[in-house]
């Protein structure tokens, strides 16, 4: 891939140094012809003139960060005088003034590195493939016995094109990890860049580092719904894929997960076209799963030690056990419905006996609050959280190599999104810690990171969790790829811990914030006008940010996907149930299923469906009938009180 | 022998190192004389407006020379001088940019050879540069030696300019002009060329007296005098006229005043106004920050900058003072 054949080159410029603009060990200036291919971001090689002893002199690599042009005009007034105040005449002057293109470059690397000295006043050459590899210190991980190079794109300048690689040890751990990408909506190609990079990782993640998977949270429309479908590429894209050694193909293995809609049978995703919906797995959690992460729900507002203690009590002593409520009732709480029955019976008991406001050591107000919170989530996240019945989850322990797990949360209530993040990431972490996830490393892609780890606002559980991954994940193989429009709106330590920083087209106001002070005005202008498909990359091996081009991701864009595969309309309840069961057994007769569920309580049907889905029996219909008949619908009619949203996040439009 | 070893050897032979750039060594001397003129265009010198826009040659070459010299040793009181003369032609084509078309340099040592110690004399031949003898009269006094050196240097520059100018004239395209900084009359070839001009900025030599002198030196901007034939020192016959680029009122009599030399031919008279119009247009771009910008055409300034940029640094007057050097 790296082109090592180096044709004899002619210099394009010459280093100059004056007392006012000296060459230093980290910066130098050079001039070029007025017509030149050099531009901001170009990588150049400086060669020290030989010392006459046939020893090659010092070689310095630099990246152009600034540029000046001026002529020998002493003062602007003299141009006016010469043209007698008439701009037309100025253009007609018989001679064009001498002018200069003077470039400033930041040193990327010096060879030899020691002793570190000012850049020699030598000839300047356009960098070749091999120079780029050298300049970016990629030789350390590209041409080794066990290379760890992951292509990120092509450095292009003046007709030259060189692949740029990241080091897997610094992108995916353990040396450093995480990637953050920012830039304005639509033009920064953030989501596209991550999709492309994931495909690059899947093809180039070295085998000696083990197995890798990605978990992508789809939080925006249909963005990540069609990663398994081929997208539209042009010849230039395909050429770039070839140059980078990545097949221009969509992901071979994608597993889709989406919660149900409130009806509990239709999937809450835009991937519902009849041809595709078949491989979308429902994501459903029950009381047990939710209680584990009850903290997520509580610390969103007033953190309450008493409520915490009560939740612990429920989780440790009540759920899944036989429990006596103190008023003669016996309970075995396995679902939200069971739990609600317990609450009801306690409140009734307290009221009837008129004893006090305390039950065991818990105040009735605390209990009401916890009940409200839990009922709140089962209401707001109906479809993700089942009120009743078992769950359907990601394949913990059975994660497959080079597989993308897309979790579609685009239409889920913010509270539910938080719960999903918290639970999935915590499970990943726990599994990776015990080496029983099924893969050795997982990339977690969180788009719109500013919503989940905002720079200011309360210390939510999700924020703390993202911070925790970004600080400790690299040892575990838990890698965060985050994207957001404005870096300044994301928690400082979350972006700060990302070993690799990528920038697409940036907003000028954002560039004016202090975190971009180190960039030259020219670099900022370049960032503010960056064309689509071009990125600026910071990586631990690169001394300076580098501009690269990447091809369009070889997957179907979300918005094209919904055109090519228009989402199916929601099915009526029975048809949706039929479809769910047909996925387990294609030979089932739809009418027989409809007969079975006719007149049944939908809750029972949902529960039975979930049970069948979990058990995957040989005879689906028999099992379904058994599950349906096995229970009666709860005799106490449910009357949930929807509590108002708990915090402002829920008001954000999605 | 390396430069350092040679210098050491010279020292061992009794020469004392020096570093002295005589004042005015960078410029040229003005000739202070009244030469006289012969009427050509009008019987009495008159003032004519320069044509606007005038001639507009598609290509023009500009020639200028430069001389640097420096006393590098004294053998007794006799100076040994290092001389650098250079000449370049920068050609301007359709894109209005100047590019080097010709460039020549000469470096040599000057000394009164007969007066040197034999060892120094021998070493001088080994110094890597050609050696030019100063005439006998130069030996008597250091001041006179210096004056003789100055003249030798100037002659060397003029010779080089002549050589390069004639070479350039031979290559000139059919519509192409050659503009030389200084006298055209030094060269038979150039003074006979239909499209060669000499542009003289210094007016040490005067050709008129009385009311004609007044008319010549007070022409308004954008005007020229009648064409005349200068008399006196000129080696070869040329025609000449004065041309004013910028208004002198409020400045100085000679402000913006050029004297042009061209072939002694009736065509020159016919074209004097058109040529003048062209040269007036050459006022832009201004050749500032050069102090002589009122008379220095930008392309000539450009050739001069070019030559200066390539001249050996060690012949320039040291920027520091001439305080005794400390250390080695
Ligand atoms: N390499 C590329 N070359 C050219 N165009 C591209 C490239 N990658 C993506 N695009 C185009 O750029 C557009 C924006 O891409 P993308 O949706 O990834 O941006 P984004 O930064 O994620 O935007 P948002 O902030 O709205 O999510 C898409 O229409 C896509 O087709
Ligand atoms: Mg996006």
GROMACS .gro file of C-alpha atoms in nm, chain A residues 334-541:
model
  208
  334UNK     CA    1  -4.089  -1.102   3.925
  335UNK     CA    2  -4.237  -0.822   3.721
  336UNK     CA    3  -4.344  -0.462   3.749
  337UNK     CA    4  -4.696  -0.589   3.783
  338UNK     CA    5  -4.602  -0.813   4.075
  339UNK     CA    6  -4.419  -0.526   4.236
  340UNK     CA    7  -4.714  -0.298   4.200
  341UNK     CA    8  -4.935  -0.555   4.364
  342UNK     CA    9  -4.694  -0.565   4.657
  343UNK     CA   10  -4.696  -0.187   4.692
  344UNK     CA   11  -5.072  -0.180   4.678
  345UNK     CA   12  -5.104  -0.439   4.941
  346UNK     CA   13  -4.859  -0.262   5.172
  347UNK     CA   14  -5.027   0.075   5.129
  348UNK     CA   15  -5.368  -0.081   5.183
  349UNK     CA   16  -5.240  -0.265   5.488
  350UNK     CA   17  -5.093   0.049   5.641
  351UNK     CA   18  -5.412   0.237   5.578
  352UNK     CA   19  -5.640  -0.033   5.719
  353UNK     CA   20  -5.440  -0.086   6.033
  354UNK     CA   21  -5.381   0.289   6.072
  355UNK     CA   22  -5.060   0.190   6.243
  356UNK     CA   23  -4.811   0.452   6.118
  357UNK     CA   24  -4.629   0.601   5.821
  358UNK     CA   25  -4.353   0.344   5.850
  359UNK     CA   26  -4.327   0.000   5.698
  360UNK     CA   27  -4.033  -0.193   5.826
  361UNK     CA   28  -3.774   0.080   5.840
  362UNK     CA   29  -3.897   0.262   5.531
  363UNK     CA   30  -4.109   0.574   5.531
  364UNK     CA   31  -4.420   0.560   5.324
  365UNK     CA   32  -4.312   0.874   5.135
  366UNK     CA   33  -3.989   0.708   5.026
  367UNK     CA   34  -4.179   0.404   4.912
  368UNK     CA   35  -4.422   0.613   4.715
  369UNK     CA   36  -4.138   0.794   4.550
  370UNK     CA   37  -3.963   0.473   4.447
  371UNK     CA   38  -4.289   0.331   4.325
  372UNK     CA   39  -4.344   0.643   4.118
  373UNK     CA   40  -4.000   0.629   3.965
  374UNK     CA   41  -4.030   0.265   3.873
  375UNK     CA   42  -4.378   0.302   3.740
  376UNK     CA   43  -4.258   0.607   3.553
  377UNK     CA   44  -4.002   0.408   3.361
  378UNK     CA   45  -4.237   0.128   3.281
  379UNK     CA   46  -4.475   0.388   3.142
  380UNK     CA   47  -4.231   0.609   2.957
  381UNK     CA   48  -4.024   0.326   2.827
  382UNK     CA   49  -4.305   0.090   2.755
  383UNK     CA   50  -4.168  -0.129   2.484
  384UNK     CA   51  -3.815  -0.133   2.625
  385UNK     CA   52  -3.925  -0.229   2.971
  386UNK     CA   53  -4.191  -0.492   3.004
  387UNK     CA   54  -4.440  -0.450   3.271
  388UNK     CA   55  -4.469  -0.814   3.300
  389UNK     CA   56  -4.269  -1.105   3.180
  390UNK     CA   57  -3.914  -1.183   3.084
  391UNK     CA   58  -3.658  -0.993   2.889
  392UNK     CA   59  -3.474  -1.025   2.561
  393UNK     CA   60  -3.123  -0.891   2.567
  394UNK     CA   61  -2.796  -0.860   2.378
  395UNK     CA   62  -2.614  -1.192   2.346
  396UNK     CA   63  -2.397  -1.152   2.654
  397UNK     CA   64  -2.116  -1.402   2.644
  398UNK     CA   65  -2.178  -1.482   2.282
  399UNK     CA   66  -2.054  -1.167   2.111
  400UNK     CA   67  -1.912  -1.248   1.771
  401UNK     CA   68  -1.591  -1.132   1.613
  402UNK     CA   69  -1.612  -0.840   1.360
  403UNK     CA   70  -1.980  -0.789   1.425
  404UNK     CA   71  -2.168  -0.465   1.469
  405UNK     CA   72  -2.443  -0.463   1.726
  406UNK     CA   73  -2.676  -0.176   1.647
  407UNK     CA   74  -2.901  -0.075   1.931
  408UNK     CA   75  -3.172   0.150   1.796
  409UNK     CA   76  -3.275   0.401   2.061
  410UNK     CA   77  -3.368   0.680   1.823
  411UNK     CA   78  -3.729   0.691   1.929
  412UNK     CA   79  -3.684   0.595   2.290
  413UNK     CA   80  -3.757   0.836   2.572
  414UNK     CA   81  -3.436   0.998   2.707
  415UNK     CA   82  -3.487   0.818   3.033
  416UNK     CA   83  -3.495   0.490   2.844
  417UNK     CA   84  -3.186   0.588   2.646
  418UNK     CA   85  -3.001   0.654   2.967
  419UNK     CA   86  -3.113   0.323   3.104
  420UNK     CA   87  -3.006   0.143   2.787
  421UNK     CA   88  -2.664   0.309   2.782
  422UNK     CA   89  -2.609   0.243   3.147
  423UNK     CA   90  -2.711  -0.116   3.131
  424UNK     CA   91  -2.541  -0.213   2.806
  425UNK     CA   92  -2.215  -0.036   2.880
  426UNK     CA   93  -2.203  -0.167   3.235
  427UNK     CA   94  -2.267  -0.518   3.112
  428UNK     CA   95  -1.995  -0.481   2.849
  429UNK     CA   96  -1.758  -0.362   3.112
  430UNK     CA   97  -1.842  -0.639   3.353
  431UNK     CA   98  -1.812  -0.904   3.083
  432UNK     CA   99  -1.485  -0.768   2.950
  433UNK     CA  100  -1.348  -0.760   3.301
  434UNK     CA  101  -1.427  -1.130   3.335
  435UNK     CA  102  -1.319  -1.209   2.981
  436UNK     CA  103  -1.650  -1.368   2.901
  437UNK     CA  104  -1.809  -1.136   2.649
  438UNK     CA  105  -1.709  -1.340   2.347
  439UNK     CA  106  -1.472  -1.077   2.208
  440UNK     CA  107  -1.159  -0.912   2.344
  441UNK     CA  108  -1.248  -0.556   2.258
  442UNK     CA  109  -1.561  -0.357   2.190
  443UNK     CA  110  -1.597  -0.020   2.028
  444UNK     CA  111  -1.896   0.163   2.168
  445UNK     CA  112  -2.014   0.433   1.931
  446UNK     CA  113  -2.215   0.712   2.091
  447UNK     CA  114  -2.337   0.977   1.850
  448UNK     CA  115  -2.455   1.310   1.994
  449UNK     CA  116  -2.219   1.263   2.284
  450UNK     CA  117  -2.301   1.613   2.406
  451UNK     CA  118  -2.643   1.486   2.514
  452UNK     CA  119  -2.503   1.205   2.723
  453UNK     CA  120  -2.188   1.360   2.862
  454UNK     CA  121  -2.257   1.733   2.851
  455UNK     CA  122  -1.992   1.978   2.965
  456UNK     CA  123  -2.221   2.122   3.225
  457UNK     CA  124  -2.538   2.009   3.395
  458UNK     CA  125  -2.584   1.749   3.668
  459UNK     CA  126  -2.354   1.455   3.723
  460UNK     CA  127  -2.584   1.193   3.584
  461UNK     CA  128  -2.513   0.826   3.605
  462UNK     CA  129  -2.461   0.805   3.229
  463UNK     CA  130  -2.214   1.090   3.233
  464UNK     CA  131  -2.020   0.931   3.515
  465UNK     CA  132  -2.023   0.603   3.328
  466UNK     CA  133  -1.893   0.756   3.004
  467UNK     CA  134  -1.623   0.929   3.204
  468UNK     CA  135  -1.535   0.600   3.364
  469UNK     CA  136  -1.496   0.426   3.027
  470UNK     CA  137  -1.289   0.707   2.889
  471UNK     CA  138  -1.058   0.692   3.189
  472UNK     CA  139  -1.033   0.319   3.244
  473UNK     CA  140  -1.174   0.150   2.937
  474UNK     CA  141  -0.847   0.116   2.751
  475UNK     CA  142  -0.721  -0.151   2.989
  476UNK     CA  143  -1.037  -0.350   2.938
  477UNK     CA  144  -1.075  -0.320   2.564
  478UNK     CA  145  -1.382  -0.103   2.615
  479UNK     CA  146  -1.339   0.176   2.364
  480UNK     CA  147  -1.555   0.483   2.325
  481UNK     CA  148  -1.604   0.643   1.984
  482UNK     CA  149  -1.797   0.962   2.046
  483UNK     CA  150  -1.932   1.216   1.799
  484UNK     CA  151  -2.073   1.560   1.857
  485UNK     CA  152  -2.112   1.890   1.679
  486UNK     CA  153  -1.940   2.100   1.940
  487UNK     CA  154  -1.657   1.958   2.142
  488UNK     CA  155  -1.690   2.241   2.388
  489UNK     CA  156  -2.031   2.106   2.484
  490UNK     CA  157  -1.893   1.770   2.588
  491UNK     CA  158  -1.741   1.700   2.927
  492UNK     CA  159  -1.379   1.803   2.917
  493UNK     CA  160  -1.240   1.478   3.049
  494UNK     CA  161  -1.446   1.265   2.816
  495UNK     CA  162  -1.303   1.436   2.507
  496UNK     CA  163  -0.968   1.489   2.676
  497UNK     CA  164  -0.919   1.119   2.727
  498UNK     CA  165  -0.979   1.035   2.364
  499UNK     CA  166  -0.635   0.941   2.233
  500UNK     CA  167  -0.745   1.012   1.879
  501UNK     CA  168  -0.922   1.334   1.795
  502UNK     CA  169  -1.086   1.388   1.461
  503UNK     CA  170  -1.229   1.711   1.326
  504UNK     CA  171  -1.455   1.760   1.028
  505UNK     CA  172  -1.575   2.096   0.903
  506UNK     CA  173  -1.592   2.315   1.210
  507UNK     CA  174  -1.800   2.608   1.315
  508UNK     CA  175  -1.608   2.938   1.336
  509UNK     CA  176  -1.760   3.028   1.673
  510UNK     CA  177  -1.652   2.694   1.809
  511UNK     CA  178  -1.303   2.751   1.672
  512UNK     CA  179  -1.293   3.081   1.856
  513UNK     CA  180  -1.321   2.903   2.193
  514UNK     CA  181  -1.004   2.866   2.400
  515UNK     CA  182  -0.953   2.496   2.329
  516UNK     CA  183  -0.850   2.580   1.972
  517UNK     CA  184  -0.600   2.850   2.067
  518UNK     CA  185  -0.304   2.638   1.968
  519UNK     CA  186  -0.415   2.630   1.604
  520UNK     CA  187  -0.292   2.891   1.359
  521UNK     CA  188  -0.555   3.112   1.197
  522UNK     CA  189  -0.478   2.938   0.867
  523UNK     CA  190  -0.549   2.596   1.014
  524UNK     CA  191  -0.871   2.730   1.161
  525UNK     CA  192  -0.977   2.869   0.824
  526UNK     CA  193  -0.899   2.535   0.667
  527UNK     CA  194  -1.108   2.359   0.932
  528UNK     CA  195  -1.394   2.603   0.885
  529UNK     CA  196  -1.399   2.536   0.511
  530UNK     CA  197  -1.305   2.169   0.507
  531UNK     CA  198  -1.479   1.987   0.221
  532UNK     CA  199  -1.695   1.685   0.297
  533UNK     CA  200  -1.488   1.371   0.318
  534UNK     CA  201  -1.186   1.549   0.461
  535UNK     CA  202  -1.084   1.528   0.823
  536UNK     CA  203  -0.816   1.658   1.051
  537UNK     CA  204  -0.671   1.386   1.271
  538UNK     CA  205  -0.476   1.406   1.592
  539UNK     CA  206  -0.319   1.082   1.704
  540UNK     CA  207  -0.057   1.015   1.972
  541UNK     CA  208   0.209   0.923   1.714
   0.00000   0.00000   0.00000
